[in-house]
mmCIF file with all atom_site columns, C-alpha atoms in Angstrom:
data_model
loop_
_atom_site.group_PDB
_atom_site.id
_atom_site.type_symbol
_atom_site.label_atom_id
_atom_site.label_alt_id
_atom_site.label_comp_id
_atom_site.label_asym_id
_atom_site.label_entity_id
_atom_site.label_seq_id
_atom_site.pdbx_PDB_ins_code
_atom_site.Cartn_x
_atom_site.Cartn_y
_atom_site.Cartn_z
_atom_site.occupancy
_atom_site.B_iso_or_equiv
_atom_site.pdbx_formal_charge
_atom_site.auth_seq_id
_atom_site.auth_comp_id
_atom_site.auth_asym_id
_atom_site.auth_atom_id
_atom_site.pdbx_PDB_model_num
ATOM 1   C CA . UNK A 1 1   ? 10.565  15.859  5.473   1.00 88.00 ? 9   UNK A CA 1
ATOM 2   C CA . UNK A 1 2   ? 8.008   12.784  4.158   1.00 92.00 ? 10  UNK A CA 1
ATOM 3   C CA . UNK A 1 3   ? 8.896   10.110  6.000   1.00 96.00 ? 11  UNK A CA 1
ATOM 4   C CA . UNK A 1 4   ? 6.647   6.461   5.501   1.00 97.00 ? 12  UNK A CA 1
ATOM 5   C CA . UNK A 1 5   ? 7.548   3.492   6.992   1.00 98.00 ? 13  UNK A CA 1
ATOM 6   C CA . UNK A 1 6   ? 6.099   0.433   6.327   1.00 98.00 ? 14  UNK A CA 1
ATOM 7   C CA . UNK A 1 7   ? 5.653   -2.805  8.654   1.00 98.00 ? 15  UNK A CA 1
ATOM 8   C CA . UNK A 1 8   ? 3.211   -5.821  8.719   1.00 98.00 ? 16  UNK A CA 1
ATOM 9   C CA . UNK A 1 9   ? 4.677   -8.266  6.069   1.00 98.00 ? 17  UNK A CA 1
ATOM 10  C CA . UNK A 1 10  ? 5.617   -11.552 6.198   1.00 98.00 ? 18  UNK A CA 1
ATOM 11  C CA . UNK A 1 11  ? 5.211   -15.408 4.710   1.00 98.00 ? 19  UNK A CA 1
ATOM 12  C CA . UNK A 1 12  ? 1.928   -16.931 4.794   1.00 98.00 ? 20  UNK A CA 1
ATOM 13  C CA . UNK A 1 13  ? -0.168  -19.764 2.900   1.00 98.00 ? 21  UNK A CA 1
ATOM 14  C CA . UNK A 1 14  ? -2.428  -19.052 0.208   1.00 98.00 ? 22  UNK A CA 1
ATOM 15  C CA . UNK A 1 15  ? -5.670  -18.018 1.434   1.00 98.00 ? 23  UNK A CA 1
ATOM 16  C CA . UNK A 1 16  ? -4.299  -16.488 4.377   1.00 98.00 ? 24  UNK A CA 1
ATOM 17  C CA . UNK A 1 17  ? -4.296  -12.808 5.340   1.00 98.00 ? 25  UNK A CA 1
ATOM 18  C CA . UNK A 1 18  ? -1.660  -10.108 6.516   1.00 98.00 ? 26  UNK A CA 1
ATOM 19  C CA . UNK A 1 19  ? -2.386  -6.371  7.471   1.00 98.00 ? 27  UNK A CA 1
ATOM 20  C CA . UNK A 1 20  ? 0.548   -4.119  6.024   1.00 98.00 ? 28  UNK A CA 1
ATOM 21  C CA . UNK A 1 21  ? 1.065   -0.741  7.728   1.00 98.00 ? 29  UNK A CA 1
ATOM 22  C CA . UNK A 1 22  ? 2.286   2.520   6.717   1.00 98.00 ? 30  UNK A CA 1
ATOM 23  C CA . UNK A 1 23  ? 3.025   5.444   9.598   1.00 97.00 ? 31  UNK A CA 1
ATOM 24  C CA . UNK A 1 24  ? 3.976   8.528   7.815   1.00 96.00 ? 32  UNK A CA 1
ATOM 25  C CA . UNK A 1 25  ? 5.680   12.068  9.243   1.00 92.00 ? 33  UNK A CA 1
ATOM 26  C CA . UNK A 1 26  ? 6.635   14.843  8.487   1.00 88.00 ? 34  UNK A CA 1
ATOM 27  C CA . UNK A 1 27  ? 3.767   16.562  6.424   1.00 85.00 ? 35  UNK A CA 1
ATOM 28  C CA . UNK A 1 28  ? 0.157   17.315  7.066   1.00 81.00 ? 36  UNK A CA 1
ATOM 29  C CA . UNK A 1 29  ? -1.230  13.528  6.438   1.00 76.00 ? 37  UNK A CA 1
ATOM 30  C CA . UNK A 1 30  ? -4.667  13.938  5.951   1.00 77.00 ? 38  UNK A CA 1
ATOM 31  C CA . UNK A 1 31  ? -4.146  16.070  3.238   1.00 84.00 ? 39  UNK A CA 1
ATOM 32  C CA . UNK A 1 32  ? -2.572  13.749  1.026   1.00 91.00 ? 40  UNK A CA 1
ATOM 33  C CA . UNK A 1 33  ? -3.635  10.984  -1.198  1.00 95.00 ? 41  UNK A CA 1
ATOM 34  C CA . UNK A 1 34  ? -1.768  7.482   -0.163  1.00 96.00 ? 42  UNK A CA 1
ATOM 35  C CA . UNK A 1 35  ? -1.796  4.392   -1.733  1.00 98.00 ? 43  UNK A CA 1
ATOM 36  C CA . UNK A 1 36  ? 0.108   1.136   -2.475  1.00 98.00 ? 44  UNK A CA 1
ATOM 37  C CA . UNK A 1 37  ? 2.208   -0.298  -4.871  1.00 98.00 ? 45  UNK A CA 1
ATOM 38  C CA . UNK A 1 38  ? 4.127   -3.496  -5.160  1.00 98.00 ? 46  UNK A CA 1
ATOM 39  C CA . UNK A 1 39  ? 6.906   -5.100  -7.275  1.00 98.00 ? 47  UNK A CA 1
ATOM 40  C CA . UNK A 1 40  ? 7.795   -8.736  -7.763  1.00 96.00 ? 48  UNK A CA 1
ATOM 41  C CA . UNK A 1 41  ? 11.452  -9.521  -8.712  1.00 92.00 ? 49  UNK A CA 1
ATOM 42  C CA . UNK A 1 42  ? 12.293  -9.019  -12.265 1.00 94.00 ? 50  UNK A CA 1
ATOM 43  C CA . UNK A 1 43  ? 8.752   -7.605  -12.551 1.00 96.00 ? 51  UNK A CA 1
ATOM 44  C CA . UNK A 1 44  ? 7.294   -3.910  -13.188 1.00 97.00 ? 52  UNK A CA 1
ATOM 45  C CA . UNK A 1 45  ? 5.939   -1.769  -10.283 1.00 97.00 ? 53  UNK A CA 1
ATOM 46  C CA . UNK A 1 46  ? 2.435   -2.397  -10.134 1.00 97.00 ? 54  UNK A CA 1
ATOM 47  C CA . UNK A 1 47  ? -0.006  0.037   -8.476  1.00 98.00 ? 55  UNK A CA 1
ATOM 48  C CA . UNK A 1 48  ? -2.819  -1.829  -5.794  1.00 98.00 ? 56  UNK A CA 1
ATOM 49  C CA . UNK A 1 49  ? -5.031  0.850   -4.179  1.00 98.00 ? 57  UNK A CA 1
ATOM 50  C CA . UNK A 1 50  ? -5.231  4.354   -3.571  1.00 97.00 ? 58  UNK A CA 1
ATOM 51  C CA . UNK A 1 51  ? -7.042  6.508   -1.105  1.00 97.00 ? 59  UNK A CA 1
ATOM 52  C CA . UNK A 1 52  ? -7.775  10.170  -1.321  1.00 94.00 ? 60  UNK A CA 1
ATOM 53  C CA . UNK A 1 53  ? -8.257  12.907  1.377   1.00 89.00 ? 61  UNK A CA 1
ATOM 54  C CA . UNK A 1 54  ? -11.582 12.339  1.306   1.00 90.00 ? 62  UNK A CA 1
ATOM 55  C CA . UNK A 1 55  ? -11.746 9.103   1.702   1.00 92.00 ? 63  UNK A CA 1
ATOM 56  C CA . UNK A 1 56  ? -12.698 7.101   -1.705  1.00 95.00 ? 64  UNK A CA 1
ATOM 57  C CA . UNK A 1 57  ? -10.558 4.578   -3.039  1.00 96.00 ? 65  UNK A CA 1
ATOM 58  C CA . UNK A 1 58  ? -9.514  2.662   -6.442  1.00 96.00 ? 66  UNK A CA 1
ATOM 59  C CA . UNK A 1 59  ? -7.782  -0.902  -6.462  1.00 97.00 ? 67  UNK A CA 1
ATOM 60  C CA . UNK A 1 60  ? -6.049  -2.659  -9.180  1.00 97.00 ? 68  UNK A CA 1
ATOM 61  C CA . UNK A 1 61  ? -8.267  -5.501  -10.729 1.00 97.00 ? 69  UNK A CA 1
ATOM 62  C CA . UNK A 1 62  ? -5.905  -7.904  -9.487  1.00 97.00 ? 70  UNK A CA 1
ATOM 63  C CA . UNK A 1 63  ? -6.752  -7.140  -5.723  1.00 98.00 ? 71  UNK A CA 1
ATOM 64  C CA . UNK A 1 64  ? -10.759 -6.345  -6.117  1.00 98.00 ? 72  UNK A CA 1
ATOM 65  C CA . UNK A 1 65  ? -12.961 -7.841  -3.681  1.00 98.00 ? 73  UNK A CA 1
ATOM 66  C CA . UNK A 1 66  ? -9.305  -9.280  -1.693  1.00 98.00 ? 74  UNK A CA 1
ATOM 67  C CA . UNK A 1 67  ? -7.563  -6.431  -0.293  1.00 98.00 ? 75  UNK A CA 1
ATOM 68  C CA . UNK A 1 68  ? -8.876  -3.261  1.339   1.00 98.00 ? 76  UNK A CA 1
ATOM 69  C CA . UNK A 1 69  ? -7.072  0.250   1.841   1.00 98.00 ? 77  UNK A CA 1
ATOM 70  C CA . UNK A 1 70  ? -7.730  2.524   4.805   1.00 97.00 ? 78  UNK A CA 1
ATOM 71  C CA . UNK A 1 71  ? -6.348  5.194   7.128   1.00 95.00 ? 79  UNK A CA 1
ATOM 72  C CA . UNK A 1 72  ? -6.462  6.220   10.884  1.00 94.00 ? 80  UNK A CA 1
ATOM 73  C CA . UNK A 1 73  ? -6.000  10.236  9.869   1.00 92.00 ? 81  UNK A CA 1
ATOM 74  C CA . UNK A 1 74  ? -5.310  10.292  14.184  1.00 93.00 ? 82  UNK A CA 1
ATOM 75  C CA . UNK A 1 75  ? -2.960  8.141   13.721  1.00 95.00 ? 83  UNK A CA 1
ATOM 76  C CA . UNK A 1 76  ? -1.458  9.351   10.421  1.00 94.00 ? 84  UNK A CA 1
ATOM 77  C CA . UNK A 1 77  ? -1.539  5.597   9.341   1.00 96.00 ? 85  UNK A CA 1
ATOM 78  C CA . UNK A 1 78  ? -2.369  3.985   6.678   1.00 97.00 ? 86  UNK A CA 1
ATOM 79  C CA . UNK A 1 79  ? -3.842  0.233   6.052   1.00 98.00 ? 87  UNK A CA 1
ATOM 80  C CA . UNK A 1 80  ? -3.791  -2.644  3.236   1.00 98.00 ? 88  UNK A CA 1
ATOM 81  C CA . UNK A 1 81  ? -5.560  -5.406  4.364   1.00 98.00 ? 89  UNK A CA 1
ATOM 82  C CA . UNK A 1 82  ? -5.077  -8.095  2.255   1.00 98.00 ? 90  UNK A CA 1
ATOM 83  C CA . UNK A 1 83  ? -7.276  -11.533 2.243   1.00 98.00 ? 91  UNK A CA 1
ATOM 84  C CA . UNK A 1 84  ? -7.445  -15.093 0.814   1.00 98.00 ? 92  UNK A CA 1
ATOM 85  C CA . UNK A 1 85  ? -3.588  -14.214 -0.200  1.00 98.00 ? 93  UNK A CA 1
ATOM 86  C CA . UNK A 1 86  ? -2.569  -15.843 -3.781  1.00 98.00 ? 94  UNK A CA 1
ATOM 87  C CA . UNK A 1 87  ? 0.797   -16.622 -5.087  1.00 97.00 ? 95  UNK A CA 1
ATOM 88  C CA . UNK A 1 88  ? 0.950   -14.051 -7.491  1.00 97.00 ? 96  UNK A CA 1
ATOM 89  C CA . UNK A 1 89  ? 0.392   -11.270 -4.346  1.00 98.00 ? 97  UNK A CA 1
ATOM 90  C CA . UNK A 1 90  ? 4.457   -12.476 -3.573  1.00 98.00 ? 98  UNK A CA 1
ATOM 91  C CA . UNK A 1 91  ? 5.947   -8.919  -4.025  1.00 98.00 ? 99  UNK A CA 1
ATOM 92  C CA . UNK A 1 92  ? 7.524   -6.168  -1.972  1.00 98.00 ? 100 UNK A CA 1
ATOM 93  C CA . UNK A 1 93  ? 5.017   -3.512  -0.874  1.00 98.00 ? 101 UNK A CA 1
ATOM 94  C CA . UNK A 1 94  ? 5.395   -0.356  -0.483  1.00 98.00 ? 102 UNK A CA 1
ATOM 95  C CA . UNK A 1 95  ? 3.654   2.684   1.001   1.00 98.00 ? 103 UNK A CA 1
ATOM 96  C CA . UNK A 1 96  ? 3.250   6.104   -0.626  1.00 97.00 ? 104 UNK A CA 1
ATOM 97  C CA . UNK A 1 97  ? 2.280   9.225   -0.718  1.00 96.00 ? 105 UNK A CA 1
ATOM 98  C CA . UNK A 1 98  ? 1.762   12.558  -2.930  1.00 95.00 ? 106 UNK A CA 1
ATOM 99  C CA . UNK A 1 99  ? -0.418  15.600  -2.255  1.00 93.00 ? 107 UNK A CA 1
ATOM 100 C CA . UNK A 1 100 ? -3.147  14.591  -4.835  1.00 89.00 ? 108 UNK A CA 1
ATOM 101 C CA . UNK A 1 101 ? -4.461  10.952  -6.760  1.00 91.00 ? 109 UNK A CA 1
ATOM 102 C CA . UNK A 1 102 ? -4.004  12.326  -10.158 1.00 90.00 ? 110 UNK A CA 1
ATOM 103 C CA . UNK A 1 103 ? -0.932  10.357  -10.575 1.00 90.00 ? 111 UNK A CA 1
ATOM 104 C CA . UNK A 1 104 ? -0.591  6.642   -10.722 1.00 94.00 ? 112 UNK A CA 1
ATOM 105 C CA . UNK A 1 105 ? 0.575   5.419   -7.310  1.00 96.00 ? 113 UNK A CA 1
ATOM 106 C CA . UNK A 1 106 ? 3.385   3.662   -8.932  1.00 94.00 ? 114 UNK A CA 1
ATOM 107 C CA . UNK A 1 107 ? 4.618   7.545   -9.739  1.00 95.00 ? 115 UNK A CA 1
ATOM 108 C CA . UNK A 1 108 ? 3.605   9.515   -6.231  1.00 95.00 ? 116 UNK A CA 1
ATOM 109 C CA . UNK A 1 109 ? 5.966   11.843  -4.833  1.00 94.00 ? 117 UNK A CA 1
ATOM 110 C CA . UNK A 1 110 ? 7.087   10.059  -1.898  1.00 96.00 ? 118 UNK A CA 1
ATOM 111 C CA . UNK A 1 111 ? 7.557   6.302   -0.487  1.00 97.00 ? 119 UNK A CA 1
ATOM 112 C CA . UNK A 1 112 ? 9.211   4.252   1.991   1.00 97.00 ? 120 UNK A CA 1
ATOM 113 C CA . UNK A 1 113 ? 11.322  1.380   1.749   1.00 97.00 ? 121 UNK A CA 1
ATOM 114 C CA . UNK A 1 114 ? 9.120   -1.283  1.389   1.00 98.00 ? 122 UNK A CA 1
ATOM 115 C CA . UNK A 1 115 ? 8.290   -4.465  3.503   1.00 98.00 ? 123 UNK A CA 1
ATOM 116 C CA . UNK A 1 116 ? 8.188   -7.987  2.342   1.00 98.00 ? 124 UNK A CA 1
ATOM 117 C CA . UNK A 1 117 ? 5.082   -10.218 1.340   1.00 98.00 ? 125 UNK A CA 1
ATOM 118 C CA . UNK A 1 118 ? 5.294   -14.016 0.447   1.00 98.00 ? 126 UNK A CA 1
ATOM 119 C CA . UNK A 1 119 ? 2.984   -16.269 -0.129  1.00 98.00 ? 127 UNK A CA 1
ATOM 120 C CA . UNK A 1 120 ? 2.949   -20.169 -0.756  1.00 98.00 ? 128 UNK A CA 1
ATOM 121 C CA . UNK A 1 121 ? 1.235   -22.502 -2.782  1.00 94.00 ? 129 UNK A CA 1
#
């Protein structure tokens, strides 16, 4: 059974930084592709970044050059490190997974239950 479960959020100032992680179970992690996707109240789901098995990885405009995506396969972890933080990055986050990138994030297979970022002006 797919289990992800996400930690890390939290409040900060604008232009600060947070680290969200994701430790996953119960399925062969390094063959999947995992990403991240986040939803503001009364918004749409919006995908951020993606990374595949073999290691390349895609990011929403609205996160470019700001947040990166990684994974510690030994550790069957994943990463979103997120820099100089904006107002508009106030959502909750969520991990997840599916067994290839061919979907949107938004619509992968699996994810967990989210964890809470907020940031103020």
């Amino acid at each position: 059974q797919v289990q992800l479960v996400e930690s890390g959020g939290g409040s900060v100032q604008a232009g600060g930084s947070l680290r969200l992680s994701c430790a996953a179970s119960g399925y062969t992690y390094s063959s999947y592709c995992m990403g991240w996707f986040r939803q503001a109240p009364g918004k749409e789901r919006e995908g951020v970044a993606a990374i595949d098995s073999d290691g390349s990885t895609s990011y929403a405009d609205s996160v470019k050059g700001r947040f990166t995506i990684s994974q510690d396969n030994a550790k069957n972890t994943l990463y979103l490190q997120m820099n100089s933080l904006k107002p508009e990055d106030t959502a909750m986050y969520y991990c997840a997974a599916d067994r290839g990138c061919s979907a949107a994030v938004v619509d992968f297979a699996y994810c967990g239950q989210g964890t809470q970022v907020t940031v103020s002006s």
